[in-house]
Coordinates of C-alpha atoms in Angstrom, one line a residue:
M4 CA -1.2 -27.7 -13.4
Q5 CA -1.9 -24.8 -15.8
L6 CA -1.8 -21.3 -14.3
V7 CA -4.7 -20.0 -16.3
R8 CA -7.9 -21.9 -16.8
R9 CA -9.1 -20.9 -20.2
S10 CA -10.0 -23.9 -22.3
V11 CA -8.7 -27.4 -21.6
A12 CA -6.5 -27.5 -24.7
A13 CA -5.4 -23.9 -25.0
A14 CA -2.4 -22.3 -23.4
V15 CA -2.7 -18.5 -22.9
C16 CA -0.9 -15.6 -21.6
L17 CA 1.2 -16.2 -18.4
T18 CA 1.2 -20.0 -19.0
A19 CA 3.6 -21.7 -21.3
G20 CA 5.9 -19.2 -23.1
L21 CA 5.2 -16.7 -20.4
A22 CA 7.9 -14.1 -21.2
A23 CA 7.1 -14.1 -24.9
S24 CA 3.4 -13.8 -24.4
L25 CA 3.4 -10.9 -22.0
T26 CA 4.1 -8.4 -24.8
A27 CA 1.3 -9.7 -26.8
C28 CA -1.0 -9.4 -23.9
G29 CA -0.1 -5.8 -23.2
A30 CA 1.7 -6.3 -19.9
A31 CA 5.2 -5.3 -19.0
T32 CA 7.9 -7.6 -20.3
G33 CA 9.6 -7.9 -17.0
P34 CA 10.1 -6.3 -13.6
S35 CA 11.7 -2.8 -13.4
T36 CA 15.4 -3.1 -12.9
G37 CA 16.1 0.6 -12.2
A38 CA 17.2 0.8 -8.6
P39 CA 17.5 4.2 -6.8
G40 CA 21.0 5.2 -5.9
S41 CA 20.4 6.4 -2.4
A42 CA 18.2 5.9 0.6
A43 CA 15.7 8.3 -0.9
A44 CA 13.8 6.7 -3.8
S45 CA 12.9 8.5 -6.9
A46 CA 9.7 10.5 -7.2
P47 CA 6.7 8.6 -8.6
R48 CA 6.2 8.3 -12.3
P49 CA 3.6 10.6 -13.7
A50 CA 0.0 9.5 -13.4
I51 CA -1.5 8.3 -16.7
A52 CA -5.0 8.5 -18.1
A53 CA -6.3 5.0 -18.3
G54 CA -8.9 3.3 -20.4
A55 CA -11.7 5.5 -21.7
G56 CA -10.3 8.6 -20.0
I57 CA -10.7 10.5 -16.8
K58 CA -14.1 12.2 -16.6
G59 CA -13.4 14.0 -13.4
A60 CA -10.5 15.9 -15.0
D61 CA -12.9 17.6 -17.4
L62 CA -15.1 18.9 -14.6
P63 CA -14.9 22.6 -13.5
A64 CA -12.8 23.1 -10.4
A65 CA -15.8 23.9 -8.2
K66 CA -17.5 20.7 -9.3
R67 CA -14.4 18.6 -8.8
A68 CA -14.2 20.0 -5.2
Q69 CA -17.7 18.7 -4.5
R70 CA -16.7 15.1 -5.1
P71 CA -16.6 13.0 -1.9
N72 CA -13.6 12.0 0.1
I73 CA -13.0 8.2 0.4
V74 CA -11.3 6.2 3.2
M75 CA -10.8 2.5 3.0
V76 CA -9.6 0.5 5.9
L77 CA -8.2 -2.9 4.7
M78 CA -7.6 -5.3 7.5
D79 CA -5.1 -8.2 7.3
D80 CA -6.4 -11.8 7.6
F81 CA -9.6 -10.6 9.4
S82 CA -12.1 -13.5 9.6
M83 CA -15.8 -13.3 10.0
D84 CA -15.7 -14.8 13.5
L85 CA -14.1 -11.5 14.6
V86 CA -16.9 -9.1 13.4
Q87 CA -18.7 -9.6 16.8
T88 CA -15.7 -8.1 18.6
M89 CA -15.6 -4.8 16.8
R90 CA -17.8 -1.9 17.9
S91 CA -17.0 0.0 14.7
A92 CA -18.4 -2.8 12.6
R93 CA -21.6 -2.6 14.6
T94 CA -21.7 1.1 14.1
M95 CA -21.2 1.0 10.4
R96 CA -23.7 -1.9 10.0
R97 CA -26.4 0.2 11.7
A98 CA -25.5 3.5 9.8
G99 CA -24.7 2.2 6.3
A100 CA -24.6 -0.7 3.9
S101 CA -23.5 -4.2 5.0
Y102 CA -22.7 -6.8 2.4
S103 CA -23.2 -10.3 3.8
H104 CA -22.0 -11.9 0.5
A105 CA -18.6 -10.1 0.1
F106 CA -15.7 -12.3 -1.1
V107 CA -12.1 -12.0 -2.2
V108 CA -10.7 -13.2 -5.5
D109 CA -8.0 -15.2 -3.7
S110 CA -7.4 -15.8 0.0
L111 CA -3.7 -14.8 -0.2
C112 CA -2.6 -11.3 0.9
C113 CA -0.5 -10.1 -2.1
V114 CA -2.7 -11.7 -4.7
S115 CA -5.9 -10.3 -3.2
R116 CA -4.4 -6.8 -2.7
S117 CA -3.1 -6.7 -6.2
S118 CA -6.5 -7.5 -7.6
L119 CA -8.1 -4.9 -5.3
F120 CA -5.8 -2.2 -6.7
T121 CA -6.4 -3.2 -10.3
G122 CA -9.9 -4.6 -10.4
Q123 CA -8.4 -7.6 -12.2
Y124 CA -8.2 -11.4 -11.6
P125 CA -4.9 -12.9 -10.8
H126 CA -4.4 -14.2 -14.3
Q127 CA -4.8 -10.6 -15.5
T128 CA -2.4 -9.1 -13.0
G129 CA 0.2 -11.9 -13.1
V130 CA 0.4 -11.8 -9.3
R131 CA -0.4 -15.4 -8.3
T132 CA 1.5 -16.0 -5.1
N133 CA 2.7 -14.1 -2.0
T134 CA 6.4 -14.6 -3.0
S135 CA 8.1 -14.0 -6.3
G136 CA 9.6 -17.3 -7.4
Q137 CA 10.0 -17.7 -11.1
L138 CA 8.5 -19.4 -14.1
D139 CA 10.1 -19.0 -17.5
A140 CA 12.4 -16.3 -16.0
M141 CA 9.3 -14.2 -14.8
P142 CA 8.1 -13.7 -11.2
L143 CA 5.0 -15.5 -10.1
G144 CA 4.1 -13.3 -7.2
G145 CA 5.0 -10.7 -4.7
Y146 CA 5.9 -7.1 -5.5
A147 CA 8.2 -8.3 -8.3
A148 CA 5.2 -9.6 -10.2
F149 CA 3.0 -6.6 -9.3
E150 CA 5.6 -4.2 -10.7
G151 CA 6.9 -6.4 -13.5
Y152 CA 3.5 -6.8 -15.1
G153 CA 2.6 -3.1 -15.1
N154 CA 0.1 -3.2 -12.3
P155 CA 1.2 0.0 -10.5
E156 CA 0.1 2.0 -13.6
R157 CA -3.2 0.2 -13.8
S158 CA -4.1 0.7 -10.2
F159 CA -7.2 2.8 -9.3
N160 CA -5.3 5.3 -7.3
V161 CA -3.5 6.4 -10.5
T162 CA -6.9 7.4 -12.1
L163 CA -8.1 9.0 -8.9
Q164 CA -4.9 11.1 -8.6
G165 CA -5.1 12.0 -12.3
S166 CA -8.6 13.3 -11.8
G167 CA -7.6 15.7 -9.0
Y168 CA -7.7 13.6 -5.8
T169 CA -5.0 13.8 -3.2
T170 CA -4.2 10.1 -2.6
G171 CA -2.7 8.6 0.5
F172 CA -1.5 5.2 1.6
V173 CA -0.8 4.1 5.1
G174 CA 0.3 0.7 6.4
K175 CA 1.0 -2.7 4.9
Y176 CA 1.5 -2.6 1.1
L177 CA 2.5 -5.7 -0.8
N178 CA 4.6 -8.7 0.1
E179 CA 8.3 -8.3 -0.8
Y180 CA 8.0 -4.5 -1.2
E181 CA 10.7 -4.3 1.5
Y182 CA 13.5 -2.1 2.8
V183 CA 16.7 -3.1 4.6
R184 CA 18.4 -0.3 6.5
G185 CA 21.5 0.9 4.9
R186 CA 20.3 0.0 1.4
A187 CA 18.2 1.8 -1.1
L188 CA 14.5 2.2 -0.7
P189 CA 12.3 0.4 -3.3
P190 CA 10.9 2.7 -6.0
M191 CA 7.8 4.6 -5.1
P192 CA 4.7 3.5 -7.1
P193 CA 2.9 6.0 -9.2
G194 CA -0.4 7.6 -8.2
W195 CA 0.3 8.3 -4.5
S196 CA 0.5 11.9 -3.1
Q197 CA 1.5 10.5 0.3
F198 CA 3.0 7.1 0.8
N199 CA 3.5 5.9 4.4
V200 CA 4.3 2.2 3.9
V201 CA 5.0 0.3 7.1
F202 CA 7.5 -2.5 6.2
G203 CA 7.1 -6.2 7.0
S204 CA 8.9 -6.4 10.3
A205 CA 5.8 -4.8 11.7
Y206 CA 4.1 -8.2 11.5
D207 CA 5.8 -8.8 14.9
G208 CA 4.3 -5.5 16.3
W209 CA 7.4 -3.5 17.1
D210 CA 10.7 -2.3 15.7
F211 CA 10.1 -1.5 12.0
D212 CA 10.7 1.1 9.3
S213 CA 8.2 3.2 7.4
T214 CA 8.3 5.7 4.5
Y215 CA 7.2 9.3 4.0
V216 CA 7.4 11.7 1.1
R217 CA 9.4 14.9 1.3
Q218 CA 10.2 17.2 -1.6
G219 CA 8.9 14.6 -4.0
R220 CA 11.2 11.8 -2.8
L221 CA 10.5 8.7 -0.7
R222 CA 12.4 8.6 2.6
A223 CA 12.5 6.1 5.5
R224 CA 12.3 6.4 9.2
H225 CA 12.8 3.8 11.9
H226 CA 10.4 3.2 14.8
D227 CA 12.3 1.9 17.8
A228 CA 10.7 -0.5 20.3
P229 CA 10.9 0.6 23.9
P230 CA 12.4 -1.9 26.4
L231 CA 10.2 -4.3 28.2
S232 CA 10.8 -2.2 31.3
A233 CA 9.1 0.9 29.7
P234 CA 5.6 1.8 30.8
E235 CA 2.8 0.0 28.9
K236 CA 1.6 3.3 27.2
E237 CA 5.1 3.9 25.9
R238 CA 5.4 0.4 24.4
D239 CA 1.9 0.7 22.9
K240 CA 2.8 4.1 21.3
A241 CA 5.4 2.2 19.2
Y242 CA 3.0 -0.6 18.3
A243 CA 2.4 -0.9 14.6
G244 CA -1.3 -0.4 14.9
N245 CA -0.8 2.9 16.7
V246 CA 1.8 4.1 14.3
I247 CA -0.5 3.4 11.4
E248 CA -3.4 5.2 13.1
S249 CA -1.2 8.2 13.7
Y250 CA -0.2 8.4 10.0
A251 CA -3.9 8.0 9.0
T252 CA -5.3 10.7 11.3
K253 CA -2.6 13.1 10.4
F254 CA -3.5 12.7 6.7
I255 CA -7.2 13.3 7.3
K256 CA -6.5 16.4 9.4
A257 CA -4.1 17.7 6.8
H258 CA -6.5 17.3 3.9
R259 CA -10.1 17.4 5.1
D260 CA -10.4 21.2 4.6
D261 CA -8.6 21.2 1.2
D262 CA -10.4 22.2 -2.0
A263 CA -9.4 18.9 -3.6
P264 CA -11.0 15.7 -2.4
Y265 CA -8.9 12.9 -1.0
F266 CA -8.6 9.1 -1.0
L267 CA -6.9 7.3 1.8
E268 CA -6.2 3.6 2.2
V269 CA -5.4 2.5 5.7
A270 CA -3.9 -1.0 5.9
P271 CA -3.2 -2.2 9.4
Y272 CA -1.3 -5.4 10.0
A273 CA -3.8 -6.7 12.6
P274 CA -5.0 -9.4 13.1
H275 CA -2.2 -11.1 11.1
N276 CA 0.1 -13.4 13.0
R277 CA 3.7 -12.5 13.6
T278 CA 6.2 -14.1 11.1
Q279 CA 9.3 -14.6 13.2
P280 CA 9.5 -17.7 15.4
K281 CA 11.1 -15.6 18.2
P282 CA 8.7 -13.0 19.7
Y283 CA 9.8 -9.4 20.0
Y284 CA 8.9 -9.2 23.7
P285 CA 9.2 -12.3 25.8
G286 CA 5.8 -14.0 26.0
D287 CA 4.3 -12.4 22.9
P288 CA 1.7 -14.8 21.5
V289 CA 1.6 -15.8 17.8
F290 CA -1.0 -13.1 17.3
P291 CA 0.5 -10.2 19.4
P292 CA -2.1 -7.6 20.6
A293 CA -1.2 -4.2 22.0
F294 CA -0.4 -4.4 25.7
R295 CA -3.4 -2.4 26.7
D296 CA -5.6 -5.2 25.2
R297 CA -3.9 -8.1 26.8
P298 CA -5.0 -9.7 30.1
A299 CA -2.8 -8.5 33.0
A300 CA -2.9 -8.5 36.8
G301 CA -6.4 -7.4 37.8
R302 CA -7.5 -6.9 34.2
K303 CA -9.2 -9.1 31.6
G304 CA -8.3 -9.2 28.0
N305 CA -10.1 -6.7 25.7
C306 CA -12.2 -8.4 23.0
G307 CA -14.5 -5.4 22.5
P308 CA -18.1 -5.8 23.2
V309 CA -17.8 -9.5 24.0
A310 CA -15.9 -11.2 26.8
C311 CA -12.7 -12.9 25.6
T312 CA -13.6 -16.0 27.7
S313 CA -16.9 -16.3 25.7
L314 CA -15.0 -17.0 22.5
T315 CA -14.6 -20.7 22.0
T316 CA -14.6 -23.3 19.2
R317 CA -18.4 -22.7 18.9
D318 CA -17.4 -19.4 17.1
L319 CA -15.5 -21.5 14.5
P320 CA -18.2 -23.3 12.5
G321 CA -16.9 -26.6 11.2
F322 CA -14.1 -26.8 13.8
G323 CA -12.6 -30.3 14.0
D324 CA -14.8 -31.7 11.3
D325 CA -13.6 -34.9 9.7
R326 CA -11.8 -34.0 6.5
K327 CA -12.1 -37.4 4.9
D328 CA -15.5 -36.6 3.4
N329 CA -14.1 -33.5 1.8
R330 CA -12.0 -35.6 -0.6
P331 CA -12.2 -34.2 -4.2
R332 CA -14.0 -36.2 -6.9
K333 CA -13.1 -36.6 -10.6
A334 CA -15.6 -35.5 -13.2
N335 CA -17.0 -39.0 -13.3
G336 CA -17.7 -39.0 -9.6
K337 CA -14.9 -41.3 -8.6
P338 CA -12.6 -40.3 -5.7
A339 CA -9.5 -38.2 -6.7
R340 CA -6.4 -37.7 -4.7
A341 CA -7.0 -36.1 -1.3
W342 CA -5.0 -32.9 -0.6
N343 CA -6.1 -32.3 3.0
T344 CA -4.4 -35.3 4.5
R345 CA -2.6 -33.8 7.5
A346 CA -4.2 -33.7 10.9
N347 CA -4.5 -30.4 12.5
P348 CA -1.3 -30.0 14.5
F349 CA -2.9 -27.5 17.0
R350 CA -4.9 -28.6 19.9
P351 CA -8.4 -27.0 20.5
A352 CA -7.0 -25.0 23.4
Q353 CA -4.4 -23.4 21.1
S354 CA -7.0 -22.5 18.5
V355 CA -9.2 -20.9 21.2
A356 CA -6.2 -18.9 22.4
D357 CA -5.4 -17.9 18.9
L358 CA -9.0 -16.7 18.4
R359 CA -9.0 -14.7 21.5
N360 CA -5.6 -13.1 20.7
R361 CA -6.8 -12.2 17.2
A362 CA -9.9 -10.6 18.8
M363 CA -7.6 -8.6 21.1
M364 CA -5.4 -7.6 18.1
A365 CA -8.5 -6.4 16.3
Q366 CA -9.2 -3.8 19.0
S367 CA -6.3 -1.6 17.7
V368 CA -8.0 -1.6 14.3
D369 CA -11.4 -0.9 15.9
R370 CA -10.0 2.2 17.7
T371 CA -8.6 3.4 14.4
V372 CA -11.8 3.0 12.6
R373 CA -13.8 4.7 15.3
R374 CA -11.4 7.6 15.3
I375 CA -11.6 7.9 11.5
L376 CA -15.4 8.0 11.7
R377 CA -15.2 10.8 14.2
L378 CA -12.7 12.8 12.1
V379 CA -14.3 12.7 8.6
D380 CA -17.0 15.0 7.4
D381 CA -20.5 14.2 6.0
N382 CA -19.0 14.2 2.4
T383 CA -16.8 11.2 3.1
Y384 CA -17.3 7.5 2.4
V385 CA -15.7 5.1 4.8
V386 CA -15.2 1.4 3.8
L387 CA -14.2 -1.4 6.1
T388 CA -13.1 -4.7 4.7
S389 CA -10.2 -7.3 4.7
D390 CA -7.8 -8.8 2.2
N391 CA -8.9 -12.3 3.1
G392 CA -10.2 -14.4 5.9
F393 CA -8.5 -17.1 8.1
H394 CA -9.1 -20.6 9.4
L395 CA -8.3 -21.9 12.9
G396 CA -9.1 -25.6 12.8
Q397 CA -12.2 -25.6 10.7
N398 CA -12.8 -28.3 8.0
G399 CA -10.0 -30.4 9.5
L400 CA -7.4 -27.8 8.6
G401 CA -4.8 -26.2 10.8
R402 CA -4.0 -22.5 11.0
G403 CA -3.9 -20.4 7.8
K404 CA -5.7 -19.4 4.6
G405 CA -5.6 -20.1 0.9
T406 CA -8.7 -22.3 0.4
A407 CA -11.9 -21.4 -1.3
Y408 CA -13.8 -22.3 1.9
D409 CA -16.0 -19.6 3.5
T410 CA -13.5 -19.2 6.4
D411 CA -10.9 -17.9 4.0
V412 CA -12.7 -16.0 1.2
H413 CA -15.7 -14.5 3.0
V414 CA -14.9 -11.0 4.3
P415 CA -16.7 -8.2 6.0
L416 CA -17.7 -5.2 3.8
Y417 CA -19.3 -2.1 5.4
V418 CA -19.8 1.3 3.7
V419 CA -21.0 4.5 5.3
G420 CA -21.3 7.9 3.5
P421 CA -23.5 10.3 1.7
G422 CA -26.6 8.7 0.1
V423 CA -25.9 5.2 1.6
V424 CA -29.2 3.8 2.8
P425 CA -28.7 1.7 5.9
G426 CA -29.4 -2.0 5.6
A427 CA -28.1 -5.4 4.5
R428 CA -27.3 -6.0 0.8
A429 CA -28.0 -9.3 -0.9
E430 CA -25.8 -8.8 -4.0
L431 CA -22.7 -10.9 -4.2
T432 CA -19.6 -8.8 -4.5
S433 CA -15.9 -9.4 -4.9
N434 CA -12.9 -7.2 -3.8
L435 CA -12.4 -6.7 -7.6
D436 CA -15.3 -4.3 -7.4
L437 CA -13.8 -1.8 -5.0
G438 CA -11.5 0.0 -7.4
P439 CA -14.3 0.6 -9.9
T440 CA -16.6 1.7 -7.0
F441 CA -14.0 4.3 -5.9
E442 CA -13.7 5.5 -9.6
E443 CA -17.4 5.9 -9.9
L444 CA -17.6 7.9 -6.7
A445 CA -14.8 10.1 -8.0
G446 CA -16.4 10.6 -11.4
V447 CA -13.7 8.5 -13.2
V448 CA -14.5 6.2 -16.1
S449 CA -13.1 2.8 -15.2
P450 CA -10.7 1.4 -17.8
A451 CA -12.0 -1.5 -20.0
Y452 CA -9.4 -3.8 -18.6
R453 CA -11.0 -3.9 -15.2
S454 CA -13.1 -7.0 -14.5
G455 CA -14.6 -5.6 -11.4
Q456 CA -17.8 -3.6 -11.4
S457 CA -18.9 -0.7 -9.2
I458 CA -21.3 -1.4 -6.4
V459 CA -22.3 2.3 -6.1
P460 CA -25.8 1.5 -7.5
T461 CA -26.5 -0.6 -4.4
F462 CA -25.7 2.3 -2.0
G463 CA -29.1 3.9 -2.5
D464 CA -31.1 0.7 -3.1
P465 CA -30.6 -2.1 -0.6
T466 CA -32.9 -4.4 -2.6
L467 CA -30.8 -4.2 -5.8
V468 CA -29.3 -7.5 -6.8
R469 CA -27.5 -7.7 -10.2
R470 CA -24.9 -10.4 -9.5
N471 CA -25.3 -13.8 -8.0
H472 CA -21.9 -15.4 -8.6
V473 CA -18.2 -14.6 -7.8
F474 CA -15.1 -16.4 -9.1
I475 CA -12.1 -17.3 -7.0
E476 CA -8.7 -18.0 -8.6
H477 CA -5.8 -19.6 -6.7
T478 CA -2.3 -20.7 -7.7
A479 CA -0.5 -23.1 -5.4
Q480 CA 1.9 -21.3 -3.1
A481 CA 4.1 -24.4 -3.3
L482 CA 5.4 -23.2 -6.6
T483 CA 7.4 -20.5 -4.9
K484 CA 7.5 -21.6 -1.2
L485 CA 8.9 -19.2 1.4
D486 CA 5.5 -17.8 2.4
P487 CA 6.1 -15.5 5.4
D488 CA 3.5 -17.4 7.5
S489 CA 5.3 -20.7 7.1
A490 CA 7.6 -20.2 10.1
L491 CA 4.7 -20.5 12.5
N492 CA 2.0 -22.1 10.4
G493 CA 4.0 -24.8 8.7
D494 CA 3.2 -26.0 5.2
E495 CA -0.5 -25.3 5.7
L496 CA -0.6 -23.1 2.6
D497 CA 1.8 -25.1 0.4
R498 CA -0.4 -28.2 0.4
I499 CA -3.4 -26.4 -1.2
P500 CA -3.6 -27.2 -4.9
S501 CA -4.3 -24.6 -7.6
Y502 CA -8.0 -24.1 -8.3
V503 CA -10.7 -22.0 -9.8
A504 CA -13.9 -21.8 -7.9
V505 CA -17.4 -20.3 -8.5
R506 CA -19.5 -19.3 -5.5
S507 CA -23.2 -18.7 -5.8
R508 CA -25.7 -17.6 -3.2
T509 CA -26.3 -21.2 -2.1
G510 CA -23.3 -23.2 -3.3
L511 CA -19.6 -23.5 -3.9
L512 CA -17.9 -25.5 -6.8
I513 CA -14.1 -25.8 -6.6
R514 CA -12.2 -27.2 -9.6
Y515 CA -8.7 -28.2 -8.4
D516 CA -5.8 -29.0 -10.6
M517 CA -4.1 -31.9 -8.9
D518 CA -1.2 -32.1 -11.4
T519 CA 1.9 -30.2 -10.0
D520 CA 3.4 -29.7 -13.5
V521 CA 2.5 -26.2 -14.8
H522 CA 2.1 -27.5 -18.3
R523 CA -0.4 -30.3 -17.5
F524 CA -3.7 -30.5 -15.6
A525 CA -5.7 -33.1 -13.7
F526 CA -9.0 -31.7 -12.6
A527 CA -10.9 -32.8 -9.5
Y528 CA -13.9 -31.2 -7.8
E529 CA -15.6 -30.3 -4.6
F530 CA -19.2 -29.0 -4.2
Y531 CA -20.8 -27.7 -1.1
T532 CA -24.3 -26.5 -0.5
Y533 CA -25.0 -23.6 2.0
K534 CA -28.7 -24.2 2.1
N535 CA -28.6 -25.9 5.5
R536 CA -25.3 -24.7 7.0
R537 CA -22.7 -22.0 6.4
W538 CA -19.7 -24.2 6.2
E539 CA -18.4 -27.1 4.0
K540 CA -19.5 -30.3 5.7
K541 CA -19.3 -32.9 3.0
N542 CA -18.2 -32.9 -0.7
A543 CA -21.6 -33.4 -2.5
F544 CA -20.2 -33.2 -6.1
A545 CA -21.4 -36.7 -6.9
Q546 CA -24.7 -36.7 -5.1
P547 CA -27.6 -36.9 -7.6
R548 CA -29.8 -34.5 -5.6
H549 CA -27.3 -31.7 -6.2
A550 CA -26.8 -32.6 -9.9
A551 CA -28.7 -29.6 -11.3
E552 CA -26.9 -27.0 -9.2
V553 CA -23.5 -28.7 -9.9
Q554 CA -24.2 -28.6 -13.6
A555 CA -25.2 -24.9 -13.5
L556 CA -21.9 -24.1 -11.8
M557 CA -20.0 -26.3 -14.2
V558 CA -21.4 -24.2 -17.0
K559 CA -20.2 -21.1 -15.2
L560 CA -16.7 -22.5 -15.0
A561 CA -16.7 -23.3 -18.7
Q562 CA -17.7 -19.7 -19.4
W563 CA -14.9 -18.6 -17.1
D564 CA -12.5 -20.6 -19.2
Q565 CA -13.5 -18.8 -22.3
C566 CA -13.1 -15.4 -20.6
A567 CA -9.8 -16.0 -18.9
E568 CA -7.6 -14.8 -21.8
P569 CA -7.2 -11.0 -21.4
T570 CA -4.2 -10.0 -19.3
G571 CA -2.5 -6.7 -18.5
N572 CA -4.3 -3.8 -20.2
K573 CA -6.3 -5.9 -22.7
P574 CA -10.0 -5.0 -22.4
V575 CA -12.5 -7.4 -20.9
A576 CA -15.2 -8.4 -23.4
P577 CA -18.7 -7.1 -22.4
S578 CA -20.0 -10.6 -22.5
C579 CA -17.5 -11.7 -19.9
R580 CA -18.8 -9.0 -17.5
T581 CA -22.1 -10.8 -17.3
L582 CA -20.6 -14.0 -15.9
T583 CA -21.4 -12.9 -12.4
Q584 CA -25.1 -12.5 -13.0

């Protein structure tokens, strides 16, 4: 199982000889070891000019002040089946651009978020899994890999801040960027003017810590959970979603009248499941909504504009489908080893309950988005999306993410703001494209090491289609284990092999590596057509009637292999940017 699919015979950066190859590839040689000596972490490192330079910094002050504000709301594990439950999504779809073919580069939280920050594929960032683990003494994932391979300095917020933007972050940051009370805070990444990280115990909804910046130093505060006997409003005030909303709205109010433009990322934990087996309050479901959104005596649950009781397995296309006909095939068409061999451990009633609770959780995000839309001015872009999707029994699977299937990689993407013509967009886009998009809006020249490309040209032209493919790159979480979801979702994630996939407008080709040794490979394939249905019914890789489409996507994967070498801050070849056409 090679970590980077370049050519079949070649080993490249971040594969064999990982530590030695990092320097040659321009990435950091290892994670930072400097730990702050007190509960207040050091001030961020100075922002750096990246790539071709920062065009916005050369503009006159008056011109810089005319640049737009940008707010991105990045939901956590939000699946497309929940879009119908959010009024804000409906509002943004009517008022702005909606991208029906928006995907993520990997359906793992930390991997996806790292790629969003940098506009780079996982083989470029070195962040391949949610948790650190090690290969050749180097981390494979989590914040250790993000920092160790120099990603904080390559993140788009650094270029925005360097061009004069006030930059703010609120909510969930990256897996394993954590704080234990009584110990030192982790170092503050560069490029943030305000940094309100809400740490991982917020997965459970209550009783967590967060950060703030005072006098150039990162500090922590604790958010106590009221007792169960406290009034509902008091408990909900301490709910993670409401704390994150409070941070976000305070930032906007503080900076909306400034001369300098601002960028704000708002990253709620909803609708992610809790990670501790024991609920914080007795009776909390696996997906814990705010109390105001739960059913209670004389009150139905709040699922937004739809009735919670109307949400059923019909809203989960492919639910309960026989997984046997999804078995991968070798290149010669013969059956390969099946990876999806475990029956779904959850009964349909549990999946329906999970779906409804996730919809109730989404209401806290919906209120946040609607409040943001009311607070911002006409010179502000608001973007709503998710780090990945989620499956609840579709394709014979259990509860989780990590696959290249539509449930896991297809995400909402809505944009409103100045010059955005309302309407649906047909262009395929990846979350790699968001960083370059923000840089173009800010007048910043994107560095040559970004693989993503700006979607700004589609804002004013709904008919514009420049790209018809996206690539998805996944490394088996089983290499590091200890994913935070495993306590409640079992080994759902660990059993998914490493793969590279290419998605077109009408089909999906997945190339798995079934060999668990990182220095070997054994390829197997799945192909699905979306011409007649929007989910993966049967592996059609060996069917003659799909041979032409399979071959075209196989060519795309071969081209991907040839372009998968650059890592760190090595520039991406112009020819490799055309792969998505």
